[in-house]
Amino acid sequence: VMRRNPFGMDICCRKGSRSPLQELYNPTQVSLSNTAILHQIRRDQVTDTCRANSVSSRKRRVLTPNDLKHLVVDEDHEMIYCYVPKVACTNWKRVMMVLTGRGKYGDPMEIPANEAHVSSNLKTLNQYSIPEINHRLKNYMKFLFVREPFERLVSAYRNKFTQKYNTSFHKRYGTKIVRRQRKNATQEALRKGDDVKFEEFVAYLIDPHTQREEPFNEHWQTVYSLCHPCHIHYDLIGKYETLEEDSNYILQLAGVGNYLKFPTYAKSTRTTDEMTTEFFQNISSEHQTQLYEVYKLDFLMFNYSVPSYLKLE
């Protein structure tokens, strides 16, 4: 019976069995313990970077509910996932819907992408009371996925500014970028904002005015600002480069690895390192340096080296 309906109530809720957190720090299986060492190294890298670079972590700012809106909670398996746009977050949200749906969903890939982004389909940490938040942060396994920062940035640009269907982004950000960064812009460009060049996008990101005006959109916001890794201790840091292994490791820790696998499919349109290199060809070394400063903590914290194509000043 359990095989046929793996997400029935009988096993969705892990009472009595070990929690993912226990399984991570005291693995019962040898196969899990080797991977645990890798994740310990990644955790240490974050801790060291926070310590070395962060004045703010020394004065320990208090997180607000607004800071917790990216943290998706799975009560049944005692896990918290901080989603980062452009790092497989659609598929991870689908998986979280299967995990928290109590049998409502069986196959993550049957959930339409737009459905995965409907906020009411998943519960986030900011919806709990302060004591409940603290209890979950202490007792649940917390994880996030990261990606090479500039590859993620180019991926966001391509998705939001070069696709004709993203008119809401063109209106909200494109028109602003054209108005601010383009000399002698046509009336049509100012109205539509649908032909933003990558150079203009970069100029907008490093413009001090942008940073003062409002927080970055989540698609290009730093992981540091979205998930607060210097204030929240993440037990697992998955990487886009090892997405499948890291994701299935998490599902194994949650005790669902036998019947739930992370969806994999090769997208031919995926942003690659070579593509990112090309996009940066036309960015001046001054702008490259300023942009690197914006994303520097993400590079350091998640152990990404300075890209070889950068001409930093």
PDB file of C-alpha atoms in Angstrom:
ATOM      1  CA  VAL A   1       0.000   0.000   0.000  1.00  0.00           C
ATOM      2  CA  MET A   2       2.800   2.391   0.915  1.00  0.00           C
ATOM      3  CA  ARG A   3       4.482   1.834  -2.425  1.00  0.00           C
ATOM      4  CA  ARG A   4       1.342   2.561  -4.382  1.00  0.00           C
ATOM      5  CA  ASN A   5       0.532   5.765  -2.580  1.00  0.00           C
ATOM      6  CA  PRO A   6       3.836   7.039  -1.222  1.00  0.00           C
ATOM      7  CA  PHE A   7       2.407  10.398  -0.240  1.00  0.00           C
ATOM      8  CA  GLY A   8      -0.550   9.139   1.721  1.00  0.00           C
ATOM      9  CA  MET A   9      -0.878  10.394   5.269  1.00  0.00           C
ATOM     10  CA  ASP A  10       0.750   7.243   6.634  1.00  0.00           C
ATOM     11  CA  ILE A  11       4.242   8.290   5.650  1.00  0.00           C
ATOM     12  CA  CYS A  12       4.013  11.936   4.826  1.00  0.00           C
ATOM     13  CA  CYS A  13       4.507  12.890   8.412  1.00  0.00           C
ATOM     14  CA  ARG A  14       7.719  11.706   9.888  1.00  0.00           C
ATOM     15  CA  LYS A  15       6.670  11.230  13.484  1.00  0.00           C
ATOM     16  CA  GLY A  16       8.763   8.634  15.228  1.00  0.00           C
ATOM     17  CA  SER A  17      11.420   8.463  12.532  1.00  0.00           C
ATOM     18  CA  ARG A  18      14.621  10.488  12.476  1.00  0.00           C
ATOM     19  CA  SER A  19      14.391  14.055  11.264  1.00  0.00           C
ATOM     20  CA  PRO A  20      16.462  15.253   8.273  1.00  0.00           C
ATOM     21  CA  LEU A  21      18.527  17.304  10.723  1.00  0.00           C
ATOM     22  CA  GLN A  22      19.441  14.211  12.776  1.00  0.00           C
ATOM     23  CA  GLU A  23      20.184  12.241   9.612  1.00  0.00           C
ATOM     24  CA  LEU A  24      22.451  15.012   8.320  1.00  0.00           C
ATOM     25  CA  TYR A  25      24.578  15.470  11.427  1.00  0.00           C
ATOM     26  CA  ASN A  26      24.557  11.796  12.567  1.00  0.00           C
ATOM     27  CA  PRO A  27      24.138   9.806   9.347  1.00  0.00           C
ATOM     28  CA  THR A  28      23.090   6.151   9.677  1.00  0.00           C
ATOM     29  CA  GLN A  29      24.170   5.341   6.121  1.00  0.00           C
ATOM     30  CA  VAL A  30      27.772   5.455   4.913  1.00  0.00           C
ATOM     31  CA  SER A  31      26.687   6.879   1.547  1.00  0.00           C
ATOM     32  CA  LEU A  32      25.202   9.860   3.358  1.00  0.00           C
ATOM     33  CA  SER A  33      28.225  10.481   5.547  1.00  0.00           C
ATOM     34  CA  ASN A  34      30.650  11.155   2.651  1.00  0.00           C
ATOM     35  CA  THR A  35      28.347  13.811   1.252  1.00  0.00           C
ATOM     36  CA  ALA A  36      27.935  15.260   4.752  1.00  0.00           C
ATOM     37  CA  ILE A  37      31.647  16.177   4.752  1.00  0.00           C
ATOM     38  CA  LEU A  38      31.270  18.163   1.508  1.00  0.00           C
ATOM     39  CA  HIS A  39      28.376  20.115   2.991  1.00  0.00           C
ATOM     40  CA  GLN A  40      30.354  20.775   6.167  1.00  0.00           C
ATOM     41  CA  ILE A  41      33.042  22.429   3.995  1.00  0.00           C
ATOM     42  CA  ARG A  42      30.395  24.569   2.290  1.00  0.00           C
ATOM     43  CA  ARG A  43      28.915  25.579   5.657  1.00  0.00           C
ATOM     44  CA  ASP A  44      32.343  26.531   6.985  1.00  0.00           C
ATOM     45  CA  GLN A  45      32.983  28.691   3.921  1.00  0.00           C
ATOM     46  CA  VAL A  46      29.797  30.677   4.630  1.00  0.00           C
ATOM     47  CA  THR A  47      30.628  31.055   8.329  1.00  0.00           C
ATOM     48  CA  ASP A  48      34.174  32.223   7.585  1.00  0.00           C
ATOM     49  CA  THR A  49      33.003  34.725   4.960  1.00  0.00           C
ATOM     50  CA  CYS A  50      30.378  36.161   7.294  1.00  0.00           C
ATOM     51  CA  ARG A  51      32.956  36.511  10.010  1.00  0.00           C
ATOM     52  CA  ALA A  52      35.576  38.102   7.763  1.00  0.00           C
ATOM     53  CA  ASN A  53      33.369  40.485   5.782  1.00  0.00           C
ATOM     54  CA  SER A  54      30.333  41.288   7.721  1.00  0.00           C
ATOM     55  CA  VAL A  55      30.223  44.171  10.086  1.00  0.00           C
ATOM     56  CA  SER A  56      26.461  43.692  10.166  1.00  0.00           C
ATOM     57  CA  SER A  57      26.691  40.167  11.525  1.00  0.00           C
ATOM     58  CA  ARG A  58      28.727  41.534  14.417  1.00  0.00           C
ATOM     59  CA  LYS A  59      25.977  43.910  15.356  1.00  0.00           C
ATOM     60  CA  ARG A  60      23.465  41.133  14.677  1.00  0.00           C
ATOM     61  CA  ARG A  61      20.551  42.852  13.035  1.00  0.00           C
ATOM     62  CA  VAL A  62      17.178  41.398  13.863  1.00  0.00           C
ATOM     63  CA  LEU A  63      15.393  39.719  10.970  1.00  0.00           C
ATOM     64  CA  THR A  64      11.930  41.044  10.141  1.00  0.00           C
ATOM     65  CA  PRO A  65       9.011  38.984   8.778  1.00  0.00           C
ATOM     66  CA  ASN A  66       9.752  40.533   5.387  1.00  0.00           C
ATOM     67  CA  ASP A  67      13.220  38.919   5.515  1.00  0.00           C
ATOM     68  CA  LEU A  68      11.630  35.476   5.834  1.00  0.00           C
ATOM     69  CA  LYS A  69       9.297  35.504   2.853  1.00  0.00           C
ATOM     70  CA  HIS A  70      11.638  33.339   0.737  1.00  0.00           C
ATOM     71  CA  LEU A  71      11.784  30.556   3.316  1.00  0.00           C
ATOM     72  CA  VAL A  72       9.328  27.799   2.405  1.00  0.00           C
ATOM     73  CA  VAL A  73       8.330  25.505   5.269  1.00  0.00           C
ATOM     74  CA  ASP A  74       7.623  21.770   5.064  1.00  0.00           C
ATOM     75  CA  GLU A  75       6.076  20.829   8.415  1.00  0.00           C
ATOM     76  CA  ASP A  76       5.767  17.128   7.649  1.00  0.00           C
ATOM     77  CA  HIS A  77       9.452  16.576   6.907  1.00  0.00           C
ATOM     78  CA  GLU A  78      10.757  19.378   9.141  1.00  0.00           C
ATOM     79  CA  MET A  79      12.575  21.246   6.389  1.00  0.00           C
ATOM     80  CA  ILE A  80      12.915  24.879   5.365  1.00  0.00           C
ATOM     81  CA  TYR A  81      13.949  25.826   1.831  1.00  0.00           C
ATOM     82  CA  CYS A  82      15.068  29.344   0.927  1.00  0.00           C
ATOM     83  CA  TYR A  83      14.302  29.807  -2.761  1.00  0.00           C
ATOM     84  CA  VAL A  84      16.581  31.841  -4.993  1.00  0.00           C
ATOM     85  CA  PRO A  85      15.127  32.754  -8.410  1.00  0.00           C
ATOM     86  CA  LYS A  86      17.153  31.478 -11.391  1.00  0.00           C
ATOM     87  CA  VAL A  87      18.571  28.586  -9.359  1.00  0.00           C
ATOM     88  CA  ALA A  88      16.093  25.781 -10.180  1.00  0.00           C
ATOM     89  CA  CYS A  89      13.570  27.339  -7.831  1.00  0.00           C
ATOM     90  CA  THR A  90      10.549  26.390  -9.973  1.00  0.00           C
ATOM     91  CA  ASN A  91      11.422  22.712  -9.708  1.00  0.00           C
ATOM     92  CA  TRP A  92      12.220  22.956  -6.029  1.00  0.00           C
ATOM     93  CA  LYS A  93       8.891  24.659  -5.380  1.00  0.00           C
ATOM     94  CA  ARG A  94       7.191  21.832  -7.294  1.00  0.00           C
ATOM     95  CA  VAL A  95       8.996  19.290  -5.110  1.00  0.00           C
ATOM     96  CA  MET A  96       7.964  21.211  -1.979  1.00  0.00           C
ATOM     97  CA  MET A  97       4.343  21.108  -3.182  1.00  0.00           C
ATOM     98  CA  VAL A  98       4.607  17.314  -3.496  1.00  0.00           C
ATOM     99  CA  LEU A  99       6.182  17.067  -0.032  1.00  0.00           C
ATOM    100  CA  THR A 100       3.666  19.337   1.694  1.00  0.00           C
ATOM    101  CA  GLY A 101       0.607  18.422  -0.376  1.00  0.00           C
ATOM    102  CA  ARG A 102      -0.227  15.319   1.691  1.00  0.00           C
ATOM    103  CA  GLY A 103      -0.934  13.182  -1.326  1.00  0.00           C
ATOM    104  CA  LYS A 104      -2.503  15.907  -3.454  1.00  0.00           C
ATOM    105  CA  TYR A 105       0.430  15.893  -5.919  1.00  0.00           C
ATOM    106  CA  GLY A 106       2.428  12.852  -6.999  1.00  0.00           C
ATOM    107  CA  ASP A 107       4.779  13.953  -9.750  1.00  0.00           C
ATOM    108  CA  PRO A 108       6.487  17.361  -9.496  1.00  0.00           C
ATOM    109  CA  MET A 109       6.610  17.736 -13.278  1.00  0.00           C
ATOM    110  CA  GLU A 110       2.835  17.480 -13.551  1.00  0.00           C
ATOM    111  CA  ILE A 111       2.548  20.760 -11.651  1.00  0.00           C
ATOM    112  CA  PRO A 112       2.464  23.678 -14.135  1.00  0.00           C
ATOM    113  CA  ALA A 113       5.304  26.172 -13.623  1.00  0.00           C
ATOM    114  CA  ASN A 114       2.966  29.100 -12.946  1.00  0.00           C
ATOM    115  CA  GLU A 115       1.178  27.009 -10.302  1.00  0.00           C
ATOM    116  CA  ALA A 116       4.484  26.549  -8.452  1.00  0.00           C
ATOM    117  CA  HIS A 117       4.811  30.321  -8.075  1.00  0.00           C
ATOM    118  CA  VAL A 118       1.336  30.896  -6.616  1.00  0.00           C
ATOM    119  CA  SER A 119       2.238  32.014  -3.104  1.00  0.00           C
ATOM    120  CA  SER A 120      -0.764  30.361  -1.426  1.00  0.00           C
ATOM    121  CA  ASN A 121       0.425  26.919  -2.592  1.00  0.00           C
ATOM    122  CA  LEU A 122       3.341  26.968  -0.160  1.00  0.00           C
ATOM    123  CA  LYS A 123       3.683  28.211   3.389  1.00  0.00           C
ATOM    124  CA  THR A 124       6.525  30.613   4.160  1.00  0.00           C
ATOM    125  CA  LEU A 125       8.184  31.259   7.498  1.00  0.00           C
ATOM    126  CA  ASN A 126       6.911  34.839   7.787  1.00  0.00           C
ATOM    127  CA  GLN A 127       3.372  33.456   8.273  1.00  0.00           C
ATOM    128  CA  TYR A 128       4.219  32.083  11.725  1.00  0.00           C
ATOM    129  CA  SER A 129       4.402  33.716  15.164  1.00  0.00           C
ATOM    130  CA  ILE A 130       7.831  34.651  16.561  1.00  0.00           C
ATOM    131  CA  PRO A 131       8.050  31.609  18.904  1.00  0.00           C
ATOM    132  CA  GLU A 132       6.981  29.307  16.042  1.00  0.00           C
ATOM    133  CA  ILE A 133       9.575  30.882  13.739  1.00  0.00           C
ATOM    134  CA  ASN A 134      12.334  30.397  16.316  1.00  0.00           C
ATOM    135  CA  HIS A 135      11.299  26.803  16.966  1.00  0.00           C
ATOM    136  CA  ARG A 136      11.452  25.963  13.252  1.00  0.00           C
ATOM    137  CA  LEU A 137      14.742  27.746  12.663  1.00  0.00           C
ATOM    138  CA  LYS A 138      16.241  25.732  15.499  1.00  0.00           C
ATOM    139  CA  ASN A 139      14.779  22.295  14.767  1.00  0.00           C
ATOM    140  CA  TYR A 140      14.191  22.071  11.019  1.00  0.00           C
ATOM    141  CA  MET A 141      16.800  21.348   8.368  1.00  0.00           C
ATOM    142  CA  LYS A 142      17.414  24.543   6.398  1.00  0.00           C
ATOM    143  CA  PHE A 143      18.758  24.531   2.856  1.00  0.00           C
ATOM    144  CA  LEU A 144      19.194  26.734  -0.200  1.00  0.00           C
ATOM    145  CA  PHE A 145      20.629  26.450  -3.702  1.00  0.00           C
ATOM    146  CA  VAL A 146      23.179  28.832  -5.178  1.00  0.00           C
ATOM    147  CA  ARG A 147      24.691  29.461  -8.590  1.00  0.00           C
ATOM    148  CA  GLU A 148      27.678  31.306 -10.031  1.00  0.00           C
ATOM    149  CA  PRO A 149      26.496  34.908  -9.447  1.00  0.00           C
ATOM    150  CA  PHE A 150      27.111  36.339 -12.927  1.00  0.00           C
ATOM    151  CA  GLU A 151      25.687  33.298 -14.675  1.00  0.00           C
ATOM    152  CA  ARG A 152      22.565  33.721 -12.556  1.00  0.00           C
ATOM    153  CA  LEU A 153      22.499  37.440 -13.442  1.00  0.00           C
ATOM    154  CA  VAL A 154      22.735  36.790 -17.194  1.00  0.00           C
ATOM    155  CA  SER A 155      20.055  34.129 -16.847  1.00  0.00           C
ATOM    156  CA  ALA A 156      17.766  36.678 -15.146  1.00  0.00           C
ATOM    157  CA  TYR A 157      18.484  39.287 -17.823  1.00  0.00           C
ATOM    158  CA  ARG A 158      17.780  36.861 -20.674  1.00  0.00           C
ATOM    159  CA  ASN A 159      14.577  35.660 -19.071  1.00  0.00           C
ATOM    160  CA  LYS A 160      13.163  39.021 -18.024  1.00  0.00           C
ATOM    161  CA  PHE A 161      14.373  41.398 -20.735  1.00  0.00           C
ATOM    162  CA  THR A 162      14.759  39.411 -23.945  1.00  0.00           C
ATOM    163  CA  GLN A 163      11.502  37.440 -23.861  1.00  0.00           C
ATOM    164  CA  LYS A 164       8.598  39.247 -25.488  1.00  0.00           C
ATOM    165  CA  TYR A 165       6.041  37.789 -23.064  1.00  0.00           C
ATOM    166  CA  ASN A 166       7.573  39.415 -19.970  1.00  0.00           C
ATOM    167  CA  THR A 167       5.734  42.698 -20.495  1.00  0.00           C
ATOM    168  CA  SER A 168       5.252  43.331 -16.763  1.00  0.00           C
ATOM    169  CA  PHE A 169       9.042  43.395 -16.307  1.00  0.00           C
ATOM    170  CA  HIS A 170       9.489  45.575 -19.372  1.00  0.00           C
ATOM    171  CA  LYS A 171       6.958  48.061 -17.988  1.00  0.00           C
ATOM    172  CA  ARG A 172       8.152  47.976 -14.379  1.00  0.00           C
ATOM    173  CA  TYR A 173      11.939  47.883 -14.894  1.00  0.00           C
ATOM    174  CA  GLY A 174      12.647  48.183 -18.621  1.00  0.00           C
ATOM    175  CA  THR A 175      11.102  51.636 -18.994  1.00  0.00           C
ATOM    176  CA  LYS A 176      12.981  52.869 -15.907  1.00  0.00           C
ATOM    177  CA  ILE A 177      16.303  51.483 -17.179  1.00  0.00           C
ATOM    178  CA  VAL A 178      15.843  52.997 -20.649  1.00  0.00           C
ATOM    179  CA  ARG A 179      14.845  56.355 -19.174  1.00  0.00           C
ATOM    180  CA  ARG A 180      17.864  56.439 -16.892  1.00  0.00           C
ATOM    181  CA  GLN A 181      20.582  54.797 -18.973  1.00  0.00           C
ATOM    182  CA  ARG A 182      19.837  55.561 -22.633  1.00  0.00           C
ATOM    183  CA  LYS A 183      20.611  58.886 -24.202  1.00  0.00           C
ATOM    184  CA  ASN A 184      18.157  59.980 -26.920  1.00  0.00           C
ATOM    185  CA  ALA A 185      15.777  57.067 -26.263  1.00  0.00           C
ATOM    186  CA  THR A 186      12.820  56.880 -28.637  1.00  0.00           C
ATOM    187  CA  GLN A 187       9.309  57.477 -27.338  1.00  0.00           C
ATOM    188  CA  GLU A 188       8.470  53.848 -28.093  1.00  0.00           C
ATOM    189  CA  ALA A 189      11.435  52.529 -26.084  1.00  0.00           C
ATOM    190  CA  LEU A 190      10.473  54.769 -23.178  1.00  0.00           C
ATOM    191  CA  ARG A 191       6.911  53.499 -23.323  1.00  0.00           C
ATOM    192  CA  LYS A 192       7.578  49.784 -23.839  1.00  0.00           C
ATOM    193  CA  GLY A 193      10.956  49.161 -22.196  1.00  0.00           C
ATOM    194  CA  ASP A 194      11.253  45.881 -24.110  1.00  0.00           C
ATOM    195  CA  ASP A 195      14.697  46.298 -25.671  1.00  0.00           C
ATOM    196  CA  VAL A 196      16.987  46.826 -22.667  1.00  0.00           C
ATOM    197  CA  LYS A 197      20.610  46.041 -23.514  1.00  0.00           C
ATOM    198  CA  PHE A 198      22.716  44.057 -21.053  1.00  0.00           C
ATOM    199  CA  GLU A 199      25.099  47.039 -20.696  1.00  0.00           C
ATOM    200  CA  GLU A 200      22.163  49.226 -19.673  1.00  0.00           C
ATOM    201  CA  PHE A 201      20.984  46.607 -17.199  1.00  0.00           C
ATOM    202  CA  VAL A 202      24.461  46.499 -15.594  1.00  0.00           C
ATOM    203  CA  ALA A 203      24.627  50.313 -15.475  1.00  0.00           C
ATOM    204  CA  TYR A 204      21.253  50.309 -13.712  1.00  0.00           C
ATOM    205  CA  LEU A 205      22.427  47.724 -11.130  1.00  0.00           C
ATOM    206  CA  ILE A 206      25.580  49.639 -10.173  1.00  0.00           C
ATOM    207  CA  ASP A 207      23.873  53.047 -10.146  1.00  0.00           C
ATOM    208  CA  PRO A 208      23.821  54.212  -6.477  1.00  0.00           C
ATOM    209  CA  HIS A 209      20.412  55.758  -7.170  1.00  0.00           C
ATOM    210  CA  THR A 210      18.966  52.284  -7.867  1.00  0.00           C
ATOM    211  CA  GLN A 211      20.228  50.908  -4.570  1.00  0.00           C
ATOM    212  CA  ARG A 212      18.800  53.842  -2.629  1.00  0.00           C
ATOM    213  CA  GLU A 213      15.463  53.784  -4.424  1.00  0.00           C
ATOM    214  CA  GLU A 214      14.271  50.247  -3.587  1.00  0.00           C
ATOM    215  CA  PRO A 215      15.645  46.762  -2.962  1.00  0.00           C
ATOM    216  CA  PHE A 216      16.660  44.813  -6.065  1.00  0.00           C
ATOM    217  CA  ASN A 217      14.055  42.583  -7.650  1.00  0.00           C
ATOM    218  CA  GLU A 218      14.397  39.018  -6.331  1.00  0.00           C
ATOM    219  CA  HIS A 219      15.602  37.748  -9.732  1.00  0.00           C
ATOM    220  CA  TRP A 220      18.820  39.743  -9.429  1.00  0.00           C
ATOM    221  CA  GLN A 221      18.968  40.316  -5.698  1.00  0.00           C
ATOM    222  CA  THR A 222      22.026  38.756  -4.021  1.00  0.00           C
ATOM    223  CA  VAL A 223      21.584  35.405  -2.270  1.00  0.00           C
ATOM    224  CA  TYR A 224      23.127  37.122   0.748  1.00  0.00           C
ATOM    225  CA  SER A 225      20.137  39.526   0.883  1.00  0.00           C
ATOM    226  CA  LEU A 226      17.428  37.009  -0.035  1.00  0.00           C
ATOM    227  CA  CYS A 227      18.325  34.197   2.364  1.00  0.00           C
ATOM    228  CA  HIS A 228      20.394  35.961   5.072  1.00  0.00           C
ATOM    229  CA  PRO A 229      23.032  33.235   5.463  1.00  0.00           C
ATOM    230  CA  CYS A 230      24.943  35.307   8.035  1.00  0.00           C
ATOM    231  CA  HIS A 231      21.879  35.381  10.308  1.00  0.00           C
ATOM    232  CA  ILE A 232      20.298  32.017   9.498  1.00  0.00           C
ATOM    233  CA  HIS A 233      22.452  28.923   9.796  1.00  0.00           C
ATOM    234  CA  TYR A 234      21.855  26.820   6.661  1.00  0.00           C
ATOM    235  CA  ASP A 235      22.512  23.126   7.150  1.00  0.00           C
ATOM    236  CA  LEU A 236      22.831  22.444   3.446  1.00  0.00           C
ATOM    237  CA  ILE A 237      24.032  24.579   0.578  1.00  0.00           C
ATOM    238  CA  GLY A 238      23.181  23.002  -2.734  1.00  0.00           C
ATOM    239  CA  LYS A 239      24.823  24.181  -5.942  1.00  0.00           C
ATOM    240  CA  TYR A 240      23.341  24.587  -9.387  1.00  0.00           C
ATOM    241  CA  GLU A 241      26.450  22.904 -10.787  1.00  0.00           C
ATOM    242  CA  THR A 242      25.655  19.730  -8.783  1.00  0.00           C
ATOM    243  CA  LEU A 243      21.902  20.231  -8.707  1.00  0.00           C
ATOM    244  CA  GLU A 244      20.833  16.634  -9.152  1.00  0.00           C
ATOM    245  CA  GLU A 245      23.171  15.084  -6.571  1.00  0.00           C
ATOM    246  CA  ASP A 246      22.529  17.791  -3.980  1.00  0.00           C
ATOM    247  CA  SER A 247      18.762  17.703  -4.464  1.00  0.00           C
ATOM    248  CA  ASN A 248      18.497  13.932  -4.228  1.00  0.00           C
ATOM    249  CA  TYR A 249      20.722  13.979  -1.147  1.00  0.00           C
ATOM    250  CA  ILE A 250      18.223  16.314   0.544  1.00  0.00           C
ATOM    251  CA  LEU A 251      15.322  14.036  -0.452  1.00  0.00           C
ATOM    252  CA  GLN A 252      17.241  11.077   0.976  1.00  0.00           C
ATOM    253  CA  LEU A 253      17.765  12.895   4.273  1.00  0.00           C
ATOM    254  CA  ALA A 254      14.040  13.622   4.321  1.00  0.00           C
ATOM    255  CA  GLY A 255      13.371   9.905   3.995  1.00  0.00           C
ATOM    256  CA  VAL A 256      11.553  10.207   0.666  1.00  0.00           C
ATOM    257  CA  GLY A 257      14.473   9.438  -1.669  1.00  0.00           C
ATOM    258  CA  ASN A 258      13.110   6.029  -2.659  1.00  0.00           C
ATOM    259  CA  TYR A 259      10.037   7.362  -4.409  1.00  0.00           C
ATOM    260  CA  LEU A 260      10.687  11.033  -5.057  1.00  0.00           C
ATOM    261  CA  LYS A 261      13.504  12.129  -7.349  1.00  0.00           C
ATOM    262  CA  PHE A 262      14.393  15.674  -8.266  1.00  0.00           C
ATOM    263  CA  PRO A 263      13.087  16.388 -11.795  1.00  0.00           C
ATOM    264  CA  THR A 264      15.877  16.648 -14.340  1.00  0.00           C
ATOM    265  CA  TYR A 265      15.643  17.687 -17.912  1.00  0.00           C
ATOM    266  CA  ALA A 266      18.229  19.384 -20.043  1.00  0.00           C
ATOM    267  CA  LYS A 267      17.048  22.787 -21.141  1.00  0.00           C
ATOM    268  CA  SER A 268      18.841  23.772 -24.314  1.00  0.00           C
ATOM    269  CA  THR A 269      18.210  27.449 -23.559  1.00  0.00           C
ATOM    270  CA  ARG A 270      20.071  27.289 -20.239  1.00  0.00           C
ATOM    271  CA  THR A 271      22.550  30.085 -19.581  1.00  0.00           C
ATOM    272  CA  THR A 272      26.093  28.711 -19.629  1.00  0.00           C
ATOM    273  CA  ASP A 273      29.514  29.984 -18.674  1.00  0.00           C
ATOM    274  CA  GLU A 274      30.408  30.605 -22.359  1.00  0.00           C
ATOM    275  CA  MET A 275      27.239  32.620 -22.830  1.00  0.00           C
ATOM    276  CA  THR A 276      27.967  34.666 -19.710  1.00  0.00           C
ATOM    277  CA  THR A 277      31.474  35.396 -21.018  1.00  0.00           C
ATOM    278  CA  GLU A 278      29.967  36.786 -24.218  1.00  0.00           C
ATOM    279  CA  PHE A 279      27.558  39.045 -22.366  1.00  0.00           C
ATOM    280  CA  PHE A 280      30.416  40.550 -20.388  1.00  0.00           C
ATOM    281  CA  GLN A 281      32.532  41.321 -23.488  1.00  0.00           C
ATOM    282  CA  ASN A 282      30.929  44.760 -23.896  1.00  0.00           C
ATOM    283  CA  ILE A 283      31.007  45.761 -20.235  1.00  0.00           C
ATOM    284  CA  SER A 284      33.779  48.216 -19.378  1.00  0.00           C
ATOM    285  CA  SER A 285      36.326  47.114 -16.782  1.00  0.00           C
ATOM    286  CA  GLU A 286      35.126  49.937 -14.537  1.00  0.00           C
ATOM    287  CA  HIS A 287      31.557  48.637 -14.640  1.00  0.00           C
ATOM    288  CA  GLN A 288      32.723  45.043 -14.230  1.00  0.00           C
ATOM    289  CA  THR A 289      34.600  46.028 -11.080  1.00  0.00           C
ATOM    290  CA  GLN A 290      31.602  47.863  -9.650  1.00  0.00           C
ATOM    291  CA  LEU A 291      29.272  44.969 -10.461  1.00  0.00           C
ATOM    292  CA  TYR A 292      31.649  42.473  -8.877  1.00  0.00           C
ATOM    293  CA  GLU A 293      31.537  44.585  -5.700  1.00  0.00           C
ATOM    294  CA  VAL A 294      27.726  44.286  -5.637  1.00  0.00           C
ATOM    295  CA  TYR A 295      27.864  40.468  -5.825  1.00  0.00           C
ATOM    296  CA  LYS A 296      31.205  39.971  -4.075  1.00  0.00           C
ATOM    297  CA  LEU A 297      29.775  38.376  -0.931  1.00  0.00           C
ATOM    298  CA  ASP A 298      27.926  35.765  -3.003  1.00  0.00           C
ATOM    299  CA  PHE A 299      31.166  34.926  -4.830  1.00  0.00           C
ATOM    300  CA  LEU A 300      33.127  34.579  -1.589  1.00  0.00           C
ATOM    301  CA  MET A 301      30.484  32.919   0.537  1.00  0.00           C
ATOM    302  CA  PHE A 302      29.677  30.150  -1.905  1.00  0.00           C
ATOM    303  CA  ASN A 303      33.246  29.662  -3.085  1.00  0.00           C
ATOM    304  CA  TYR A 304      32.984  30.915  -6.673  1.00  0.00           C
ATOM    305  CA  SER A 305      36.258  32.244  -8.046  1.00  0.00           C
ATOM    306  CA  VAL A 306      36.490  35.557  -9.895  1.00  0.00           C
ATOM    307  CA  PRO A 307      35.537  34.719 -13.513  1.00  0.00           C
ATOM    308  CA  SER A 308      38.510  34.600 -15.879  1.00  0.00           C
ATOM    309  CA  TYR A 309      36.750  36.865 -18.399  1.00  0.00           C
ATOM    310  CA  LEU A 310      36.550  39.779 -15.960  1.00  0.00           C
ATOM    311  CA  LYS A 311      38.915  42.703 -16.406  1.00  0.00           C
ATOM    312  CA  LEU A 312      38.814  44.084 -12.879  1.00  0.00           C
ATOM    313  CA  GLU A 313      40.433  47.424 -12.165  1.00  0.00           C
TER     314      GLU A 313
END
